[in-house]
PDB file of C-alpha atoms in Angstrom:
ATOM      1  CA  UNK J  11       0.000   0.000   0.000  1.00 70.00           C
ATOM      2  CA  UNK J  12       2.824   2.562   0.744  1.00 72.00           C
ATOM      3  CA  UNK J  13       4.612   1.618  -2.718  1.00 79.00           C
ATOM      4  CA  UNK J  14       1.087   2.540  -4.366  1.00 84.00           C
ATOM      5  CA  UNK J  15       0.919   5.990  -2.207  1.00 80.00           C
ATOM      6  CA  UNK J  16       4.382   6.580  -3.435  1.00 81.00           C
ATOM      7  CA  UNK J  17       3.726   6.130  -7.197  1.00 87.00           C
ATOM      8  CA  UNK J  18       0.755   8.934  -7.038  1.00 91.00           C
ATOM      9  CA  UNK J  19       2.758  11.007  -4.940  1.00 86.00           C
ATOM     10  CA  UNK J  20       1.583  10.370  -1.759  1.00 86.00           C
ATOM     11  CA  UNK J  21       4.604  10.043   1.018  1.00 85.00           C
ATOM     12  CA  UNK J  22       3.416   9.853   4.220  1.00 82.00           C
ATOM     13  CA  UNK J  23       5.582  10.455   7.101  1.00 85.00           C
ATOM     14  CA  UNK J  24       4.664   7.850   9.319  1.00 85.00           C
ATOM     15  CA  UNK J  25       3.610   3.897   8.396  1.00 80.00           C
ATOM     16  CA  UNK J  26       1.103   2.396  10.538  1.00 81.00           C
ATOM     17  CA  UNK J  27      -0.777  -0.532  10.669  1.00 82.00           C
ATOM     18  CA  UNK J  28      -0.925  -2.484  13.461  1.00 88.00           C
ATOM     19  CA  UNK J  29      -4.077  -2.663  15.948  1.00 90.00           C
ATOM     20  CA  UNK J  30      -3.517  -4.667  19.326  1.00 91.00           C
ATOM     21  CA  UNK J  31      -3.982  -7.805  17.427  1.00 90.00           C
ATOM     22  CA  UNK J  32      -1.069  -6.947  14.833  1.00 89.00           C
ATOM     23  CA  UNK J  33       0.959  -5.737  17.517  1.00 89.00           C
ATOM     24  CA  UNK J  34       1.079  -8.566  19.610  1.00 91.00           C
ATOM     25  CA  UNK J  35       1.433 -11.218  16.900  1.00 89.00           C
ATOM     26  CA  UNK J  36       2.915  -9.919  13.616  1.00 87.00           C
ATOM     27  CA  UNK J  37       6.148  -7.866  14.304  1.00 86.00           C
ATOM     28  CA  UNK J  38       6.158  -7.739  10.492  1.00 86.00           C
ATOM     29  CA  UNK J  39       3.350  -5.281  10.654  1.00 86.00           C
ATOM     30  CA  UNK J  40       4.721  -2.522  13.570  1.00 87.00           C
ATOM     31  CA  UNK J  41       6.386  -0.470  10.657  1.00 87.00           C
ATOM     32  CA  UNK J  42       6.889   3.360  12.390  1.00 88.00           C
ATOM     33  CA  UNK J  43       4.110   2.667  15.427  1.00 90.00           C
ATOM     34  CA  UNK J  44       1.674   0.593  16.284  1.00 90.00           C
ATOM     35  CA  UNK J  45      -1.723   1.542  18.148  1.00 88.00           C
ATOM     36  CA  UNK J  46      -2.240  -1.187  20.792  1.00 88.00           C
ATOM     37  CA  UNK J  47      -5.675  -0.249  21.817  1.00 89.00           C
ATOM     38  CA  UNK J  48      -7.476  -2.908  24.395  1.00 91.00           C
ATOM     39  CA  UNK J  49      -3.794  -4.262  24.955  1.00 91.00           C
ATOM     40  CA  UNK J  50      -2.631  -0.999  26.372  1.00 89.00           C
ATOM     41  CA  UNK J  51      -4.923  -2.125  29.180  1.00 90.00           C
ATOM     42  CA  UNK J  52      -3.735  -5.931  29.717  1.00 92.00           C
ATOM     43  CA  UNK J  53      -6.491  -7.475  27.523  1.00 94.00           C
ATOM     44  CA  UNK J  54      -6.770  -9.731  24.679  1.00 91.00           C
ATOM     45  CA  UNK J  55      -7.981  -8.360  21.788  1.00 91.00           C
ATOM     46  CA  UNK J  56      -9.348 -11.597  20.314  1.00 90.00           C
ATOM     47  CA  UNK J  57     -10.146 -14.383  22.527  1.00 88.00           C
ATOM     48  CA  UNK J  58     -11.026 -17.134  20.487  1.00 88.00           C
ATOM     49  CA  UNK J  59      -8.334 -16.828  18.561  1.00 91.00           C
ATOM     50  CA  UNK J  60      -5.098 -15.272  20.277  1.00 92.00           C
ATOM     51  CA  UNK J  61      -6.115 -16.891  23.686  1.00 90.00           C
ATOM     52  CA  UNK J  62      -6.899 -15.238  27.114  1.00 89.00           C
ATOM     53  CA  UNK J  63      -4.932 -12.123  28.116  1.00 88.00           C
ATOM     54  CA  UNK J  64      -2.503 -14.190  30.202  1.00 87.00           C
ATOM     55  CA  UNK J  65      -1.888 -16.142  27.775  1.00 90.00           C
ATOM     56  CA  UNK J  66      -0.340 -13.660  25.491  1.00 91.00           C
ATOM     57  CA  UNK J  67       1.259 -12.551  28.877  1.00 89.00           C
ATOM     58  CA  UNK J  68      -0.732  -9.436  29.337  1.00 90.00           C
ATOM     59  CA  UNK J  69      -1.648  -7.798  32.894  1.00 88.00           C
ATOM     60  CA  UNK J  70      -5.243  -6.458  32.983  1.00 91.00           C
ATOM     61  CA  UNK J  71      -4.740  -3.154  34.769  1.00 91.00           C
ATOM     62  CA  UNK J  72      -8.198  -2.950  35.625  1.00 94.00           C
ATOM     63  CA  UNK J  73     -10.269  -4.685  39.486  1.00 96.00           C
ATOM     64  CA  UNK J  74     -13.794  -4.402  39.760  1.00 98.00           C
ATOM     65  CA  UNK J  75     -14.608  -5.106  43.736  1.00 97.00           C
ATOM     66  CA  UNK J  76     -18.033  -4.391  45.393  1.00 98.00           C
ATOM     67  CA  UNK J  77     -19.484  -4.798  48.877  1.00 97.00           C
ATOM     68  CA  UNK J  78     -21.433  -7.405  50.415  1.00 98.00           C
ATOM     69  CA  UNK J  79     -24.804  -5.864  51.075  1.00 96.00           C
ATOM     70  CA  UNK J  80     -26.268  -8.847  53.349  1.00 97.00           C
ATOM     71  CA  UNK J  81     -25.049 -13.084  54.093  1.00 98.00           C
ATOM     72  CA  UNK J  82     -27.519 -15.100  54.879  1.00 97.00           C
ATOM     73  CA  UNK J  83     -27.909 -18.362  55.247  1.00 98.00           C
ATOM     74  CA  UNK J  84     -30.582 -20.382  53.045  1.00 97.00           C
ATOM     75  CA  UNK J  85     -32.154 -24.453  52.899  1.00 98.00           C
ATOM     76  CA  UNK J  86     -31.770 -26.135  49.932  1.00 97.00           C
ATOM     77  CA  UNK J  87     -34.060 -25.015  47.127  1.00 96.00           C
ATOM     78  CA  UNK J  88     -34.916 -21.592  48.144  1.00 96.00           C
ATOM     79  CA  UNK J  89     -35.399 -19.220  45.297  1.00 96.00           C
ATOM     80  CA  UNK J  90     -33.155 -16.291  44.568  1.00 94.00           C
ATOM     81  CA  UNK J  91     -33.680 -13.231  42.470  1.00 86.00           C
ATOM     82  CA  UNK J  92     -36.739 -11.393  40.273  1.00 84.00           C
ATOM     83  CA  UNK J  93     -38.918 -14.289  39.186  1.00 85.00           C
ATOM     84  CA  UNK J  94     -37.890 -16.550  41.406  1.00 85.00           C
ATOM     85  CA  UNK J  95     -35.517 -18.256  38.193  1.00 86.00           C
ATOM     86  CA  UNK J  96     -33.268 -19.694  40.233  1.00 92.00           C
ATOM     87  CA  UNK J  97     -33.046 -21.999  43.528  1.00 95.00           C
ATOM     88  CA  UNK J  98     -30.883 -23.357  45.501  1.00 95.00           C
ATOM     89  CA  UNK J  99     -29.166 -26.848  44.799  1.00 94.00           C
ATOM     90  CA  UNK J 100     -28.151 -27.290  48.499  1.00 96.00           C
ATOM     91  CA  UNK J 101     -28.219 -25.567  52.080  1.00 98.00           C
ATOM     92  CA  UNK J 102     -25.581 -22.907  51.938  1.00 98.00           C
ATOM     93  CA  UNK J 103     -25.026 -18.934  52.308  1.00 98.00           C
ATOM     94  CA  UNK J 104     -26.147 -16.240  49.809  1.00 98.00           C
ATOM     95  CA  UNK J 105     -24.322 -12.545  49.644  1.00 98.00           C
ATOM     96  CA  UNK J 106     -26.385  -9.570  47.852  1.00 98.00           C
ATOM     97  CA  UNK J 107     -23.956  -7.670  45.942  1.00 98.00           C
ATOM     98  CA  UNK J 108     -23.368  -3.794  45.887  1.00 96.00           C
ATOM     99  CA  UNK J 109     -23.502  -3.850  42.246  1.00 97.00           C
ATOM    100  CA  UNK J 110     -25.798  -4.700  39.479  1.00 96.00           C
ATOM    101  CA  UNK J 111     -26.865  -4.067  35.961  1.00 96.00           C
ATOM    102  CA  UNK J 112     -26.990  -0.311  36.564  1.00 97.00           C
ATOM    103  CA  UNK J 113     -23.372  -0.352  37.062  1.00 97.00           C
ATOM    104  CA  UNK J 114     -22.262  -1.991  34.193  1.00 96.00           C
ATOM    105  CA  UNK J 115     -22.600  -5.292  35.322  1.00 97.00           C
ATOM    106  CA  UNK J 116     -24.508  -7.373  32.456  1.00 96.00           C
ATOM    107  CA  UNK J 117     -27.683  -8.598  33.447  1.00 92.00           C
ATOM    108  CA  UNK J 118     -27.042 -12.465  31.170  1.00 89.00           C
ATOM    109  CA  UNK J 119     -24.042 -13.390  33.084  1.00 86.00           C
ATOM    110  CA  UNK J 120     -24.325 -17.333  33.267  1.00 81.00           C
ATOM    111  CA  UNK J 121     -21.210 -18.763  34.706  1.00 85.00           C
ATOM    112  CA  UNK J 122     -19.444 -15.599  36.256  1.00 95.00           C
ATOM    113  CA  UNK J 123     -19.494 -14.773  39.477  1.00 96.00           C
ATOM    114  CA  UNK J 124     -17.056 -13.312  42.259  1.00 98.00           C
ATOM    115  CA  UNK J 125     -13.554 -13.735  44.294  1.00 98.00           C
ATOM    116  CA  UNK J 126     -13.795 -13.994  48.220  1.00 96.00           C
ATOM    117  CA  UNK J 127     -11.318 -15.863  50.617  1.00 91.00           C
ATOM    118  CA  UNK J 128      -9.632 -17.948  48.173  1.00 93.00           C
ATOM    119  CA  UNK J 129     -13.328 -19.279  46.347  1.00 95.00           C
ATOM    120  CA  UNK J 130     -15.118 -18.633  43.272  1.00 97.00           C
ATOM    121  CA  UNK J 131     -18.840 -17.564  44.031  1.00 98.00           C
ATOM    122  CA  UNK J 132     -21.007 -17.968  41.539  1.00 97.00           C
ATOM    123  CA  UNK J 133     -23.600 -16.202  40.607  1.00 96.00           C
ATOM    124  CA  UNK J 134     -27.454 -17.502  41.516  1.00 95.00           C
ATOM    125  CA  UNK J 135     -30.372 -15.898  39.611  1.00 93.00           C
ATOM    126  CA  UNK J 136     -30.555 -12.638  37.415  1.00 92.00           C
ATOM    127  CA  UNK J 137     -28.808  -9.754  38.248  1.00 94.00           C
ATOM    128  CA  UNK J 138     -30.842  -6.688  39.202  1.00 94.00           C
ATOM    129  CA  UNK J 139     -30.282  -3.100  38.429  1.00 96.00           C
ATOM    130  CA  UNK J 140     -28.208  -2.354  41.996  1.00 96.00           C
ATOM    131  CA  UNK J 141     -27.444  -6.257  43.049  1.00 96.00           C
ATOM    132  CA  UNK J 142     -27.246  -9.605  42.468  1.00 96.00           C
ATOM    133  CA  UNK J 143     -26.732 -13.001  44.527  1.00 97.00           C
ATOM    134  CA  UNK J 144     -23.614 -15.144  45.184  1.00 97.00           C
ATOM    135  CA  UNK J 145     -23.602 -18.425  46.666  1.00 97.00           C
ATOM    136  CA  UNK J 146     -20.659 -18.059  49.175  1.00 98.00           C
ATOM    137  CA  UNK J 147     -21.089 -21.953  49.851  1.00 96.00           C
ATOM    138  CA  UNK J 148     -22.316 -23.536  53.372  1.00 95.00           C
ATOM    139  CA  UNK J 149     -18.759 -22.447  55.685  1.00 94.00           C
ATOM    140  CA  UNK J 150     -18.196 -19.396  54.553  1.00 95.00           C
ATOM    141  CA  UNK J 151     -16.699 -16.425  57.117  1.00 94.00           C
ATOM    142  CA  UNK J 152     -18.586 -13.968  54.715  1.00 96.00           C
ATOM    143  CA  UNK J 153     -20.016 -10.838  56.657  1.00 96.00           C
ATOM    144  CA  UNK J 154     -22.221  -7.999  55.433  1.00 97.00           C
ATOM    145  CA  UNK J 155     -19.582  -5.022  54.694  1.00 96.00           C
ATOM    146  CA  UNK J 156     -16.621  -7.504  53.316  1.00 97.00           C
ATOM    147  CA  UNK J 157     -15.270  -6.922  49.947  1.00 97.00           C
ATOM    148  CA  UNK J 158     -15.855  -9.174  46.594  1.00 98.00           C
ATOM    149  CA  UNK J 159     -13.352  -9.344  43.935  1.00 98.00           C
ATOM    150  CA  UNK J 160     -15.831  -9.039  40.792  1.00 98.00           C
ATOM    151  CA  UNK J 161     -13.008  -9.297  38.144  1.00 97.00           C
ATOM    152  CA  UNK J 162      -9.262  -8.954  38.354  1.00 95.00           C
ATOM    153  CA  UNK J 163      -6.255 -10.172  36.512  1.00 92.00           C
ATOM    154  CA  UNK J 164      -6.582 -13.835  37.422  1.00 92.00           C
ATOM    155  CA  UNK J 165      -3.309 -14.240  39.409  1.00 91.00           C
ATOM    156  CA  UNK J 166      -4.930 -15.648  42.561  1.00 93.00           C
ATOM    157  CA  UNK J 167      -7.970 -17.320  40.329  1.00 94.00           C
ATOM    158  CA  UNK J 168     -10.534 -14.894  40.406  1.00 96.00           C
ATOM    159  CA  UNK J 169     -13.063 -13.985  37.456  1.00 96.00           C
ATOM    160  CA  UNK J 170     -10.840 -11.795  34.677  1.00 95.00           C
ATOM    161  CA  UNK J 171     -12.895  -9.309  32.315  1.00 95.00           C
ATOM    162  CA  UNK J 172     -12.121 -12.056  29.502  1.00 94.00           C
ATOM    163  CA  UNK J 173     -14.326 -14.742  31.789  1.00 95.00           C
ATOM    164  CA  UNK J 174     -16.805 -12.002  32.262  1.00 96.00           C
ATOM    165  CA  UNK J 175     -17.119 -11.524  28.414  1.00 94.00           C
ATOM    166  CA  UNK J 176     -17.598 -15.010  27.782  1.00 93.00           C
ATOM    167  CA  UNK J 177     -20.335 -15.412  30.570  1.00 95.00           C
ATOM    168  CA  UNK J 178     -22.199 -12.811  29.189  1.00 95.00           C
ATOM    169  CA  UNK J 179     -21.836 -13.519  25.471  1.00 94.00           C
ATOM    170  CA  UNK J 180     -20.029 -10.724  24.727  1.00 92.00           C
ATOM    171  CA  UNK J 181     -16.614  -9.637  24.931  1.00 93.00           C
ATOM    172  CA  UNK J 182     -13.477  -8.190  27.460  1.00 94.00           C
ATOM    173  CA  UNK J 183     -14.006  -4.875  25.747  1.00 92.00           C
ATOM    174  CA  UNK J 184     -17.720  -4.264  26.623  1.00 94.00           C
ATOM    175  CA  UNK J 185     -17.256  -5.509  30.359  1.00 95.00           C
ATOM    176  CA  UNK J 186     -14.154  -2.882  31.137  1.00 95.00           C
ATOM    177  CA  UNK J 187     -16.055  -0.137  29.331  1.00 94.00           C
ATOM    178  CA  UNK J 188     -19.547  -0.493  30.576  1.00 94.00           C
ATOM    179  CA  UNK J 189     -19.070   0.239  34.054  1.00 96.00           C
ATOM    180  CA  UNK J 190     -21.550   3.296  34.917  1.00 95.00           C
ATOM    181  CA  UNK J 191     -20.729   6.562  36.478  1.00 95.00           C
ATOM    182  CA  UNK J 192     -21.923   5.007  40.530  1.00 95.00           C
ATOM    183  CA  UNK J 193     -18.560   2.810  40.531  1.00 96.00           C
ATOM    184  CA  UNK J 194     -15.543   5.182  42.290  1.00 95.00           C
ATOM    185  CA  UNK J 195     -12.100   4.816  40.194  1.00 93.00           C
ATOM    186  CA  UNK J 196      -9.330   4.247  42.237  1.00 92.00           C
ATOM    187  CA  UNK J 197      -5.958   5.126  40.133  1.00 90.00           C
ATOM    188  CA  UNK J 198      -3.461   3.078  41.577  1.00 84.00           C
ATOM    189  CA  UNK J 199       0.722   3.557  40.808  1.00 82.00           C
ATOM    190  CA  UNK J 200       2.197   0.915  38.900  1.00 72.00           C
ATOM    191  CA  UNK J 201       4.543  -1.006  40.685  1.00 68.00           C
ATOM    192  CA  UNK J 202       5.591  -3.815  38.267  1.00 60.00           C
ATOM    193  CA  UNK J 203       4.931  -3.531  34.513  1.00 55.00           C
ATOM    194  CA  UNK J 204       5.776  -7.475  33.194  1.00 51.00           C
ATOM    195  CA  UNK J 205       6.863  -6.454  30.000  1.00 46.00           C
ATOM    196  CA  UNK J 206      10.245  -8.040  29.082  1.00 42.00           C
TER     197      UNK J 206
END
């Protein structure tokens, strides 16, 4: 493409091509710069076929965490959320959420859930504009007030933006850019960058 600008005249100063895709797997196609996009912030652009963000050895610089609202404990088979959709399979503990669709959180979410004390919580039932409903499983230490890791960077095995995504049939891109104007940012300094 260059060698046909050339011919009609056309020299432009700087060659670009590469998007975050490109970038990460093509040095071929960095020519002058590249515009890394979703990578600048630790994410895969392409899932399916690059693999997840760690796999391509990306950080995700962004955490979503939330508040418990309310633990309770519930029998087995007690329904959870509008329409009563969901119950539960066995006796265990529930935790309401601080967050919900309202905040960015999708409402079709199948399969995600939340980080606490070492355990994946999964979702139970639909998620409501300002909560939704974990199971934090039958021993949990869970108390109203105690923070929830909603997605991370998936060091210490918590739900990543990419899980998110695929939960909700959608993408990492749409989860880290939905969240509404209610959720605080908290800028943190960079202490390690793992680029080598």
């Amino acid at each position: 493409m260059a060698d046909d600008l050339n011919r009609i005249g056309i020299q432009p100063e700087i060659h670009h091509l590469s998007n975050s895709a490109a970038t990460l797997v093509d040095a071929s196609s960095h020519f002058d710069l590249v515009r890394v996009g979703i990578a600048m912030y630790g994410l895969t652009p392409d899932l399916e076929n690059l693999g997840t963000s760690q796999s391509l050895g990306l950080i995700p610089a962004m955490t979503l965490r939330a508040k418990l609202n309310a633990v309770k404990p519930v029998l087995e088979g007690t329904p959870v959320g509008y329409g009563a959709i969901a119950l539960t399979a066995m006796d265990t503990t529930v935790g309401v959420v601080s967050m919900g669709y309202a905040d960015g959180i999708p409402r079709i979410a199948q399969g995600a859930g939340v980080y606490m004390n070492g355990r994946r919580c999964p979702i139970i039932g639909r998620v409501s504009m300002d909560q939704f409903v974990v199971d934090l499983g039958p021993d949990t230490l869970a108390v109203s007030g105690d923070w929830v890791t909603i997605f991370g960077p998936g060091t210490e095995g918590e739900y990543t933006a990419d899980d998110w995504g695929r939960a909700s049939l959608s993408i990492n891109y749409e989860i880290v850019t939905r969240i509404g104007p209610r959720v605080p940012r908290i800028y943190e300094p960079v202490t390690t960058i793992g680029v080598s």
